[in-house]
mmCIF file of C-alpha atoms and ligand atoms in Angstrom:
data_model
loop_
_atom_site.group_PDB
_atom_site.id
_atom_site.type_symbol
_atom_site.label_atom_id
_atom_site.label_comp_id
_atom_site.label_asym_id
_atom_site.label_seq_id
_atom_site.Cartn_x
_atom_site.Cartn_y
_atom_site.Cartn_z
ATOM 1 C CA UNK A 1 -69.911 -37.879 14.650
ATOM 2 C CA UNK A 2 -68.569 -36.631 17.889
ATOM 3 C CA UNK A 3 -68.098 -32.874 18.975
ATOM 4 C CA UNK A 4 -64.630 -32.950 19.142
ATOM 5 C CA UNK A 5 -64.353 -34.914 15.364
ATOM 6 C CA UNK A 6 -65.921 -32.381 13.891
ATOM 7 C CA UNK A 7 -63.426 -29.460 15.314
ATOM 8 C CA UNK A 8 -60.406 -31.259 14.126
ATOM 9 C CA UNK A 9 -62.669 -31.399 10.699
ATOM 10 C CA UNK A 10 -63.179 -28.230 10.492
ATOM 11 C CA UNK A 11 -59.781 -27.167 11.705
ATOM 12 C CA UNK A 12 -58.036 -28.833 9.346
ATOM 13 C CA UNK A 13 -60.049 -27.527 6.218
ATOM 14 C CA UNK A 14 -59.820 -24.039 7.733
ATOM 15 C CA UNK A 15 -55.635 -24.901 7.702
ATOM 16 C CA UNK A 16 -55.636 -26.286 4.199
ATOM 17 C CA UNK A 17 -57.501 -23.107 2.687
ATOM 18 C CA UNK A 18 -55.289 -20.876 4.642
ATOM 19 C CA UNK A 19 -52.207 -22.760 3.156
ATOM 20 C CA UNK A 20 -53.685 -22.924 -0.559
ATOM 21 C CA UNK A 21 -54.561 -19.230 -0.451
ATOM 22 C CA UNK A 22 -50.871 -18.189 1.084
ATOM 23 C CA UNK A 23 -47.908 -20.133 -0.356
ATOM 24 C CA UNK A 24 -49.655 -21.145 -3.637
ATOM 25 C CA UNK A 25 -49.595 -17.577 -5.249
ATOM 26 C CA UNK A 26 -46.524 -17.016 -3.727
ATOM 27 C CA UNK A 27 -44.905 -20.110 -5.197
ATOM 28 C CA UNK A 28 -46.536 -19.186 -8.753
ATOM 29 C CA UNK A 29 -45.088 -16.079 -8.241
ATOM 30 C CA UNK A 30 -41.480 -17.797 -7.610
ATOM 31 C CA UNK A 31 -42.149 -20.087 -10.534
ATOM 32 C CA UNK A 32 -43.128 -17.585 -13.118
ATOM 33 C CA UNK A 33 -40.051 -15.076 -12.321
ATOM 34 C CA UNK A 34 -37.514 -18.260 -12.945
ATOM 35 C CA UNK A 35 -39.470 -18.808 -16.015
ATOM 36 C CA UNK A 36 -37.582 -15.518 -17.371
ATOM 37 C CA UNK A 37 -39.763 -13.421 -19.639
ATOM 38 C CA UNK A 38 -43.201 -14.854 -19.754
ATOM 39 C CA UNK A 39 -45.558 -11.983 -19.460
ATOM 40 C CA UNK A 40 -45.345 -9.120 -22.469
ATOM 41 C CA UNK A 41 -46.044 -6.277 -20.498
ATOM 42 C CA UNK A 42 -43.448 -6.293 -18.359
ATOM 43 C CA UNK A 43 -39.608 -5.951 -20.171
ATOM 44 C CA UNK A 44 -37.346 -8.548 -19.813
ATOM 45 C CA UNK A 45 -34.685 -6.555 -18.696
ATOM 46 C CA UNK A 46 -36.879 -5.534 -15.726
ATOM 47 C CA UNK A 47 -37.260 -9.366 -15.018
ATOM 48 C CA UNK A 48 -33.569 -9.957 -15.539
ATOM 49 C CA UNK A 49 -32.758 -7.000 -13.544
ATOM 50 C CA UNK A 50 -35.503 -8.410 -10.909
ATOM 51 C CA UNK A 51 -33.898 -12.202 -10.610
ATOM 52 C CA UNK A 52 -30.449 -10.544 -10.636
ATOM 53 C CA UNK A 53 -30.973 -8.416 -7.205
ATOM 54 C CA UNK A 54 -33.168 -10.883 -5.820
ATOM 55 C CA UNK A 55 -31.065 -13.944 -6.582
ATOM 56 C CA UNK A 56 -33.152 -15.746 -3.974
ATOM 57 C CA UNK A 57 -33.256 -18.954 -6.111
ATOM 58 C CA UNK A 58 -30.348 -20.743 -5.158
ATOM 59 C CA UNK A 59 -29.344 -23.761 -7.596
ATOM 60 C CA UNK A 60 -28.798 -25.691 -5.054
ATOM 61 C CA UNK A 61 -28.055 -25.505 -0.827
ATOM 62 C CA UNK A 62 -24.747 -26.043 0.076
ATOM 63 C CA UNK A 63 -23.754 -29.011 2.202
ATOM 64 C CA UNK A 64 -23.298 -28.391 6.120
ATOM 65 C CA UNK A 65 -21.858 -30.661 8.268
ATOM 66 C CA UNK A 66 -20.950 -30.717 11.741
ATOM 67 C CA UNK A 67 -17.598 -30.229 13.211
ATOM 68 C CA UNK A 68 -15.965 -30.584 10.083
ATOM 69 C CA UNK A 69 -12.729 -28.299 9.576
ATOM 70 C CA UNK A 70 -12.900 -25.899 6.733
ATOM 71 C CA UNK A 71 -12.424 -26.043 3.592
ATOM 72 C CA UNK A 72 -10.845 -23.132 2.023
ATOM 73 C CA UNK A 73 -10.407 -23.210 -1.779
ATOM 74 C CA UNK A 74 -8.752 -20.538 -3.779
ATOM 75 C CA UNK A 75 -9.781 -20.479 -7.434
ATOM 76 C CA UNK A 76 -7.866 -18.116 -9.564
ATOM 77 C CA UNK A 77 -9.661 -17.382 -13.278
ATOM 78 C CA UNK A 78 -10.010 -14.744 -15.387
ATOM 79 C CA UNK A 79 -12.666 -13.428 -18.196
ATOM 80 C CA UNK A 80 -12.826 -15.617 -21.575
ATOM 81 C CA UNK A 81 -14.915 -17.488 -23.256
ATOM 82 C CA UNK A 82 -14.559 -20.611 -21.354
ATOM 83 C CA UNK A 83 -14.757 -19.256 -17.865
ATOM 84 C CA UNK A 84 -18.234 -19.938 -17.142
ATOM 85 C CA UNK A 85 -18.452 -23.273 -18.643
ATOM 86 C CA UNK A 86 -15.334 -23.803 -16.307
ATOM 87 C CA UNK A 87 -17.379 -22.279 -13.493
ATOM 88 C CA UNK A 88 -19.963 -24.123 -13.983
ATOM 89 C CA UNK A 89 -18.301 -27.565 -13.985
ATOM 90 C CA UNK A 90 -16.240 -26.558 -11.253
ATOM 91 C CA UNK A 91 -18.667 -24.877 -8.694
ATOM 92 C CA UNK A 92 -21.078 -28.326 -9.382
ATOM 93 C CA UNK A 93 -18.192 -30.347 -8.326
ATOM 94 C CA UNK A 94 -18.192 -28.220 -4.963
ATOM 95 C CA UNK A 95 -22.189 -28.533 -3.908
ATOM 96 C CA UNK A 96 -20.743 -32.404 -3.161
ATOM 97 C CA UNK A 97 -18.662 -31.561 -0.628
ATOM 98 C CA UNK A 98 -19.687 -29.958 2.692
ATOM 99 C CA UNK A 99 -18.150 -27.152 4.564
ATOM 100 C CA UNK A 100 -16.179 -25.595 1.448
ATOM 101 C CA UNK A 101 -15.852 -22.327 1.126
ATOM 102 C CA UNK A 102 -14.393 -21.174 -2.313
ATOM 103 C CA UNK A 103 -12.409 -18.153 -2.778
ATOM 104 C CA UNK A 104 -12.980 -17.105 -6.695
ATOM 105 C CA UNK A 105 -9.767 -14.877 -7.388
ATOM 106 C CA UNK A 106 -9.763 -13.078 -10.841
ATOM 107 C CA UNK A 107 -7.254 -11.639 -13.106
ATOM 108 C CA UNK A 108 -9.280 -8.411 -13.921
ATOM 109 C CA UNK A 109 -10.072 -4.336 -12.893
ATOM 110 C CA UNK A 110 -13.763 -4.873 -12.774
ATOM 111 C CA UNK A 111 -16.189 -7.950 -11.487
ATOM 112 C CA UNK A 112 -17.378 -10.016 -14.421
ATOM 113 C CA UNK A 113 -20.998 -9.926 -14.238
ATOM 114 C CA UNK A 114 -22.051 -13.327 -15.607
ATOM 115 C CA UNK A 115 -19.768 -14.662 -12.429
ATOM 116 C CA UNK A 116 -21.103 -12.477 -10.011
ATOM 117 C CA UNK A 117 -24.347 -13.809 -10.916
ATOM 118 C CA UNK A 118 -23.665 -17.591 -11.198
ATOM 119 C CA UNK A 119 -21.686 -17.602 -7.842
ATOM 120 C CA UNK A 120 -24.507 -16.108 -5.972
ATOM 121 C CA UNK A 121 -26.725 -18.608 -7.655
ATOM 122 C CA UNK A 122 -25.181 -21.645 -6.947
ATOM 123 C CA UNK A 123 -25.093 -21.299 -3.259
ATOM 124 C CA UNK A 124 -22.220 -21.886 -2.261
ATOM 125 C CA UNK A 125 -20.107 -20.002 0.547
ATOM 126 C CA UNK A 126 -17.720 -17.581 -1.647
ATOM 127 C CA UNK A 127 -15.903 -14.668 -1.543
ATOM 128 C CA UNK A 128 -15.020 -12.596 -5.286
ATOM 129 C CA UNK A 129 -11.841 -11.081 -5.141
ATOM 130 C CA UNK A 130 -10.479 -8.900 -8.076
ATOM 131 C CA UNK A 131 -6.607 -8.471 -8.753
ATOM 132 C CA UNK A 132 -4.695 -8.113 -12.218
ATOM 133 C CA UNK A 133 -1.593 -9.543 -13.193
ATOM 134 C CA UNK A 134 0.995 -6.673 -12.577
ATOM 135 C CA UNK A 135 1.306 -5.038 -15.977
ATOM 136 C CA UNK A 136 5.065 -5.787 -15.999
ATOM 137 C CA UNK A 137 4.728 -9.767 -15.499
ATOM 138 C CA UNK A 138 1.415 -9.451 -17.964
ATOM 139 C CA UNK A 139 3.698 -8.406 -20.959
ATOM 140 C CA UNK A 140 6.469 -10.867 -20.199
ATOM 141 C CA UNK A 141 6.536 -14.547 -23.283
ATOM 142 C CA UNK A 142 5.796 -16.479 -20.769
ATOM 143 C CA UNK A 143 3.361 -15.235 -17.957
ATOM 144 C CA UNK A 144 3.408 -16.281 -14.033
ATOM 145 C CA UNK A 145 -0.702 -17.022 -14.453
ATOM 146 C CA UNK A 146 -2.642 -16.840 -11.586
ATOM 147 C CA UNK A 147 -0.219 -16.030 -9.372
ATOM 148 C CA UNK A 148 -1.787 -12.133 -8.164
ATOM 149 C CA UNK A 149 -5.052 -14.048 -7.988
ATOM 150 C CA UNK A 150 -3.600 -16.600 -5.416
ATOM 151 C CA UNK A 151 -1.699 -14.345 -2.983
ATOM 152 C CA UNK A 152 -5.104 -12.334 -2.894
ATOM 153 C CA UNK A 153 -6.594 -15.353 -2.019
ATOM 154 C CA UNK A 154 -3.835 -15.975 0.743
ATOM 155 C CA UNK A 155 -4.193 -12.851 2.165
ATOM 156 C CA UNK A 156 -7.796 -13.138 1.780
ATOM 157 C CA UNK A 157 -7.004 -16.041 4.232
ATOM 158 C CA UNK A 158 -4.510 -14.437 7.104
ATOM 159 C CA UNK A 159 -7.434 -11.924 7.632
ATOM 160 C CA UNK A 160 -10.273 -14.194 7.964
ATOM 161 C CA UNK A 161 -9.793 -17.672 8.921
ATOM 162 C CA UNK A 162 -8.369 -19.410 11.534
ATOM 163 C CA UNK A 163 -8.671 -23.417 11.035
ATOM 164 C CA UNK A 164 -9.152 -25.759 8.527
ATOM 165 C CA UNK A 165 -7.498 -26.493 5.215
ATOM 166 C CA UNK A 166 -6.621 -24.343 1.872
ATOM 167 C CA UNK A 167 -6.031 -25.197 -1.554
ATOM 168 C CA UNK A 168 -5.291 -23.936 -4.865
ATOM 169 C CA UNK A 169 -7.422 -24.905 -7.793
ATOM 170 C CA UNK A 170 -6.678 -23.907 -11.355
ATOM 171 C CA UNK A 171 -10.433 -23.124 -12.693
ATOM 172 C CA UNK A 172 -9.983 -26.044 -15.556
ATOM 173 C CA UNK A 173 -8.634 -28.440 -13.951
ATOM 174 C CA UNK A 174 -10.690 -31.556 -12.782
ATOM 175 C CA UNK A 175 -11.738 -33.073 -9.885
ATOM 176 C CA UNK A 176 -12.842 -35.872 -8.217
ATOM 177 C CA UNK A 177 -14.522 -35.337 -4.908
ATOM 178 C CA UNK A 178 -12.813 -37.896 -3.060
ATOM 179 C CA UNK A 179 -9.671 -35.687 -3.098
ATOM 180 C CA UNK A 180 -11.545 -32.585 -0.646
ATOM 181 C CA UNK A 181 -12.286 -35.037 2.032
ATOM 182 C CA UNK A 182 -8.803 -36.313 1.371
ATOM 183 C CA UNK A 183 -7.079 -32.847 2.366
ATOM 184 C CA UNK A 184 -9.610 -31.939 5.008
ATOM 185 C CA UNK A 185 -7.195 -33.702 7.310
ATOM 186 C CA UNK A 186 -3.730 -32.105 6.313
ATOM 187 C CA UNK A 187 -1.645 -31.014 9.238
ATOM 188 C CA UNK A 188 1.026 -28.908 7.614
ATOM 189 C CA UNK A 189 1.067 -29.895 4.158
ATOM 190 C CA UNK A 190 0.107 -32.957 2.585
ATOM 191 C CA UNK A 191 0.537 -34.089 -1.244
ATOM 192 C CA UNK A 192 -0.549 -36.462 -3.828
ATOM 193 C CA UNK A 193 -0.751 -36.946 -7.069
ATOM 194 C CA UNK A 194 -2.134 -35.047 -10.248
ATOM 195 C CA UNK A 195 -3.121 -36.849 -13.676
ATOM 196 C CA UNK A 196 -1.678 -35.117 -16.351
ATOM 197 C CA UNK A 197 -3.422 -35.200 -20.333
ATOM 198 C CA UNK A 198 0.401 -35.624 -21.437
ATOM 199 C CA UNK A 199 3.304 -37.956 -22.380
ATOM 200 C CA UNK A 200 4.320 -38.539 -18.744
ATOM 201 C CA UNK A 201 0.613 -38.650 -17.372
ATOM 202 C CA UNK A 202 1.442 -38.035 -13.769
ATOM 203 C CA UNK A 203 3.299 -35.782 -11.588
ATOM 204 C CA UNK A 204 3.476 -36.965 -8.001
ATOM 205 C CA UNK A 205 5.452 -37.536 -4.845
ATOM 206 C CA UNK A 206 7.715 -40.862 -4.697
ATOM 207 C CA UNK A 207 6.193 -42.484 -1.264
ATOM 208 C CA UNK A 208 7.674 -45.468 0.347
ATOM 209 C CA UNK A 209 6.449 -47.166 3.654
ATOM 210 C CA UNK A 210 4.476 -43.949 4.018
ATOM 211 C CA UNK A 211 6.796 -41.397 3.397
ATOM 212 C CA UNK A 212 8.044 -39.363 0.764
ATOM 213 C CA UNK A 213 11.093 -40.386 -0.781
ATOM 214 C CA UNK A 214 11.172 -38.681 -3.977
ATOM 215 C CA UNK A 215 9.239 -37.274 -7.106
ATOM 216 C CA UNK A 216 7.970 -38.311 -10.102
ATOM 217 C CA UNK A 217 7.583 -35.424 -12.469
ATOM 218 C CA UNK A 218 7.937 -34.994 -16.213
ATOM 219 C CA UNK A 219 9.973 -31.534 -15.395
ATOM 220 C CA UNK A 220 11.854 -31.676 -12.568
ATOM 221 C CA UNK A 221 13.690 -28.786 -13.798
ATOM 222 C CA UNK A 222 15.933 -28.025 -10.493
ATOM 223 C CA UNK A 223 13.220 -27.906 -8.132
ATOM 224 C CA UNK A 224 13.037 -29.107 -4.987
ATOM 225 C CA UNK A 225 9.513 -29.610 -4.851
ATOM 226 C CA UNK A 226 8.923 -30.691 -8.489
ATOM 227 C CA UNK A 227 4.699 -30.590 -7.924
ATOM 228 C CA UNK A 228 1.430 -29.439 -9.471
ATOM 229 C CA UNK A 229 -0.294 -26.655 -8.264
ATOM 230 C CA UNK A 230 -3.221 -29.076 -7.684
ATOM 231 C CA UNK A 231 -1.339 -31.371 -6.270
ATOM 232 C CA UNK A 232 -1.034 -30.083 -2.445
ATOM 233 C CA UNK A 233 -3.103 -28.202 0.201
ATOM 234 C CA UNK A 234 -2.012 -26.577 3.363
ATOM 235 C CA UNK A 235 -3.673 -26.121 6.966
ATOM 236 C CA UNK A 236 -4.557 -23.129 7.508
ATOM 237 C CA UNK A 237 -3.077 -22.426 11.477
ATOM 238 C CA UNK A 238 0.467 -24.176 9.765
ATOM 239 C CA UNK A 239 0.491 -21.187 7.458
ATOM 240 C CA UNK A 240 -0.812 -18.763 9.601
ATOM 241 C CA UNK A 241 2.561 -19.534 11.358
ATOM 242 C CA UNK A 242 4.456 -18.485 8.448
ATOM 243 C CA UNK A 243 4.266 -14.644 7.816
ATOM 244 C CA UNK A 244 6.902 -14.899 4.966
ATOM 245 C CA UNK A 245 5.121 -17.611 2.880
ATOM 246 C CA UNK A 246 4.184 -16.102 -0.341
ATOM 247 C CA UNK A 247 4.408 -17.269 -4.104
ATOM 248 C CA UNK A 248 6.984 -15.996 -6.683
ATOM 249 C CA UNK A 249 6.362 -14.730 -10.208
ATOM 250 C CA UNK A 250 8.218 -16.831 -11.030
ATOM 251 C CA UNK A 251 6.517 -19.078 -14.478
ATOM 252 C CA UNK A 252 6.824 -22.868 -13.504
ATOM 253 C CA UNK A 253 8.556 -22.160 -10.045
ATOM 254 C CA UNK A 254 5.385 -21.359 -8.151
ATOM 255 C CA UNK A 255 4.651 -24.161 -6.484
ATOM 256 C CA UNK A 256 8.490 -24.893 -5.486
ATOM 257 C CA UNK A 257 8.823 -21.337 -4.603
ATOM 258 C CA UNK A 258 6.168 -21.213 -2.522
ATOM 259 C CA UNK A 259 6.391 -24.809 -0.711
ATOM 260 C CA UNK A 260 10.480 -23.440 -0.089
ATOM 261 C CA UNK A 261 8.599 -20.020 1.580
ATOM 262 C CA UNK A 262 6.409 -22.359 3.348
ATOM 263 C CA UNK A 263 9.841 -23.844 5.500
ATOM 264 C CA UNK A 264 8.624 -27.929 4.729
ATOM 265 C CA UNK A 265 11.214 -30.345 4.353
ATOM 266 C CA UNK A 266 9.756 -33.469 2.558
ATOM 267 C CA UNK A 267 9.869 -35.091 5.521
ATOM 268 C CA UNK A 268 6.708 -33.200 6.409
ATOM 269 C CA UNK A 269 4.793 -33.743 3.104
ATOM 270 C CA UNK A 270 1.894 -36.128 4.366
ATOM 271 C CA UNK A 271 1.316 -38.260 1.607
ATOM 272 C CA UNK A 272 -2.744 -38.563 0.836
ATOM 273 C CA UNK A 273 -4.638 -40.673 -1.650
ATOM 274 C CA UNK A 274 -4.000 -44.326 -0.529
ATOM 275 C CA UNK A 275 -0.393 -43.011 0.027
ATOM 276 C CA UNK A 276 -0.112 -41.592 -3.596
ATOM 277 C CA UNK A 277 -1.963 -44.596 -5.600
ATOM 278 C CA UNK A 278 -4.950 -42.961 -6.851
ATOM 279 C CA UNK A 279 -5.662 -39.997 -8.977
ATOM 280 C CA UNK A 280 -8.149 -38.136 -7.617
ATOM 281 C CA UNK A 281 -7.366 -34.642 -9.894
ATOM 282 C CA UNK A 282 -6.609 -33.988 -13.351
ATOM 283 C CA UNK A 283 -4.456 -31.054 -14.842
ATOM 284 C CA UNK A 284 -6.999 -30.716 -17.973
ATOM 285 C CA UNK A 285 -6.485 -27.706 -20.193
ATOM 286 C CA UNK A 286 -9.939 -26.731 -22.240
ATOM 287 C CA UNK A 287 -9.149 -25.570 -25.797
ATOM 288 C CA UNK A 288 -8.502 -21.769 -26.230
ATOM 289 C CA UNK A 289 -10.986 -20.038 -28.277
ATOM 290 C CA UNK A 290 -11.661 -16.494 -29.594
ATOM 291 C CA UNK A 291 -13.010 -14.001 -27.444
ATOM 292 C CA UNK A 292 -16.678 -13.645 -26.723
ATOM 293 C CA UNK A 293 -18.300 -11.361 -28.769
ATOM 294 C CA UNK A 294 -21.992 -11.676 -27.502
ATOM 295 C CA UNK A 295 -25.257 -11.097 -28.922
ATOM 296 C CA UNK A 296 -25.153 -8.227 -31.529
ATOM 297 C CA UNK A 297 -27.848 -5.583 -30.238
ATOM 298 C CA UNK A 298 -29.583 -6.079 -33.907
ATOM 299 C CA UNK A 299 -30.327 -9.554 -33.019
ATOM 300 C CA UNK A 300 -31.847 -9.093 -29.633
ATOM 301 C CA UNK A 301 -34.561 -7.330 -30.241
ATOM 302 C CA UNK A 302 -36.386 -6.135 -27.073
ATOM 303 C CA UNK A 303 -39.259 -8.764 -26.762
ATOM 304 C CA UNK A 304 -37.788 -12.167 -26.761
ATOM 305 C CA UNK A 305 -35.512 -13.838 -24.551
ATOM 306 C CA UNK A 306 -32.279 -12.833 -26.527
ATOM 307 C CA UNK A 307 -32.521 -9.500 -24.754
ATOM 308 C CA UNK A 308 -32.244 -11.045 -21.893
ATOM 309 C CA UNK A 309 -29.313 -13.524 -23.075
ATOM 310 C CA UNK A 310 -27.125 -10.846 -24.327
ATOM 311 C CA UNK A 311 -26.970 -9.881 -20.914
ATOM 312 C CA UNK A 312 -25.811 -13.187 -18.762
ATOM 313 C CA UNK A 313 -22.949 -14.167 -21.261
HETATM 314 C C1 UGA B 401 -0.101 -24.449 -14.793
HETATM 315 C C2 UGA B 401 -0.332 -24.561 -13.295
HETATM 316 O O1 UGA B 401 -1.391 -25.456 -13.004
HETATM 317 C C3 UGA B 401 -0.698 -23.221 -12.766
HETATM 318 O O2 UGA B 401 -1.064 -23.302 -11.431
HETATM 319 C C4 UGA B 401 0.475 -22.316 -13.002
HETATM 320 O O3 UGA B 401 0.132 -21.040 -12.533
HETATM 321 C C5 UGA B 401 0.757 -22.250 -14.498
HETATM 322 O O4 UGA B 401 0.927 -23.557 -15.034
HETATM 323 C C6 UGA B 401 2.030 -21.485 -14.797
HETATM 324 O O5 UGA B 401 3.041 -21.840 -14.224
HETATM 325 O O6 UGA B 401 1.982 -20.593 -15.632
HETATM 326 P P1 UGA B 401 -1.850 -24.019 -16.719
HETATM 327 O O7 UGA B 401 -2.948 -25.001 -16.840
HETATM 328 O O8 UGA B 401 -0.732 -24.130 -17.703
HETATM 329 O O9 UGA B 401 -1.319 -24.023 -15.270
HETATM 330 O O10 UGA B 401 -2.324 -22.502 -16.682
HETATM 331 P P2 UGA B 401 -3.768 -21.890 -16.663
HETATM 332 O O11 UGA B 401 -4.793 -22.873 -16.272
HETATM 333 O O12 UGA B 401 -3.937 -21.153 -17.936
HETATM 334 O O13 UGA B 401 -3.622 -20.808 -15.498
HETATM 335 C C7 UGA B 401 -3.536 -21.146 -14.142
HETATM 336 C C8 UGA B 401 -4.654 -20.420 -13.351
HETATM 337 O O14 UGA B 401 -4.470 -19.008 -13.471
HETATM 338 C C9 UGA B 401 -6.062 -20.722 -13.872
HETATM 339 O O15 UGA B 401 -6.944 -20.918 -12.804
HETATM 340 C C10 UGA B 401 -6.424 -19.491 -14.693
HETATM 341 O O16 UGA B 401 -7.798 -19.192 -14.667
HETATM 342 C C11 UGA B 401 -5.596 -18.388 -14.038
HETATM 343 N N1 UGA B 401 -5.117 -17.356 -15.007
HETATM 344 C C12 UGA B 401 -4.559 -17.703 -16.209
HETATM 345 C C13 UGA B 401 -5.212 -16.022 -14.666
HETATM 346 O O17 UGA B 401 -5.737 -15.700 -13.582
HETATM 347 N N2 UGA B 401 -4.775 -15.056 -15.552
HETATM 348 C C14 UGA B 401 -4.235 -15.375 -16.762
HETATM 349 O O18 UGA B 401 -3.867 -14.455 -17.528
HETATM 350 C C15 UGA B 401 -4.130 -16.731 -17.095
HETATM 351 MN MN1 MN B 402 -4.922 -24.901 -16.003
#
């Protein structure tokens, strides 16, 4: 065999042990800590506590693409039962579509652990804001929901971006991704049409030759925009141009109110969706249930992976 075979040989076996001895323990060591609780002398609060500050393992990498403008969406949600299930079917919806960045607004004093957690988990670009409901509008029948969340996620927005696209998405709601790279084009503020799980199953802009002419909405209730919540988004340097935009407390006039704040005239709506033929987002409502309760201490006793449980719910 010739002199120089035998170096590359040699070289390469030398490089294979190297690697086997380096990243192999290292990637046990990865794989064993996701495994949760596995070894009985250490606690499985320490592990939890461990995975929780590390939070290196990402459930998945968010998409990047070049040149794309910005998406900017603002989430408002607050702590119940069904918030991480909706978090979860939300934020999975988002690792399809590239250069997001989601702006998770809740209705509460003090961050909500379990979403602290998932967000950092999943990946994806995020900010966690906190706001409450002013007490006054929280005792009122009928509540203006999600409304403090959403102008904290608007101011959230004059401070630190510049270009691109927002838009605001009720935490239950559902969505196809088609409708993201839909608005990633809007110039001012374009529109288009929300299923609805009700007698009237749509509310959406009236569009004729490519304009809109109208709207088609189950409660029209006075408004002059009579539209979803989910069913608009809003370039960001447009409403950077408008100091005075801003959302009312108003229940059931906060779109209209803040579309009015925004100056449009629906001459400027830019229809989206195959000019307003498709459905590309639902306004689902998930059944209300009883608040959590958790894990009782009694049944999470120290050793098993309930410990550990009664801590990310
Ligand atoms: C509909 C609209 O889609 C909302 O955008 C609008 O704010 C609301 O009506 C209203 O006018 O009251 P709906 O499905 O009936 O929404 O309401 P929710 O989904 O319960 O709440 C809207 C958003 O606010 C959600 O993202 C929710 O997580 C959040 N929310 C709700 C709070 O932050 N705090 C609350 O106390 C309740
Ligand atoms: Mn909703």
């Amino acid at each position: 065999m010739p002199r120089c075979t035998i170096r590359v040989v040699v070289l390469t076996l030398i490089g294979t042990v190297c690697t086997v001895l380096l990243v192999y323990p290292a990637r046990l060591q990865q794989l064993s800590s996701s495994a949760g609780y596995r070894s009985s002398s250490v606690s499985p609060l320490k592990i939890l506590a461990d995975s929780q500050q590390k939070n290196k393992e990402c459930i998945c990498e968010p998409l990047k693409k070049e040149n794309l403008p910005p998406l900017y969406i603002i989430m408002p949600t607050y702590p119940r039962a069904e918030q991480i299930p909706e978090l979860t079917r939300f934020t999975q919806t988002l690792m399809h579509v590239p250069n997001i960045f989601l702006i998770v607004s809740e209705d509460s004093k003090k961050p909500t652990k379990a979403v602290e957690s998932y967000l950092v988990e999943s990946g994806i670009p995020h900010t966690y804001l906190r706001v409450e409901m002013p007490s006054k509008y929280n005792k009122m029948k009928k509540k203006p929901r999600g409304v403090a969340n959403r102008l904290a996620g608007m101011d959230w927005i004059r401070q630190n971006a510049r270009t691109g696209v927002f838009y605001f998405a009720d935490d239950d709601n559902t969505y196809d991704i088609r409708i993201f790279e839909e608005i990633r084009t809007t110039k001012k503020v374009s529109v288009f049409p929300v299923g609805l799980v009700a007698e009237r199953a749509v509310s959406t802009p009236v569009v004729k030759d490519g304009k809109v002419t109208g709207f088609y909405d189950g409660w029209v209730a006075n408004r002059k925009f009579p539209l979803d919540m989910a069913g608009f988004a809003v370039n960001v340097e447009f409403f950077l141009k408008q100091p005075n935009a801003t959302m009312p407390y108003k229940p059931g006039y906060e779109e209209d109110g803040f579309l009015l704040s925004l100056g449009v005239t629906p001459d400027d709506l830019e229809p989206k969706a195959f000019n307003c033929t498709k459905i590309w987002v639902w306004h689902t409502q998930t059944k209300k249930n009883g608040p959590l309760k958790g894990l009782s201490i009694m049944d999470s006793s120290n050793d098993t992976n309930l410990s550990i449980l009664r801590h990310v719910i």
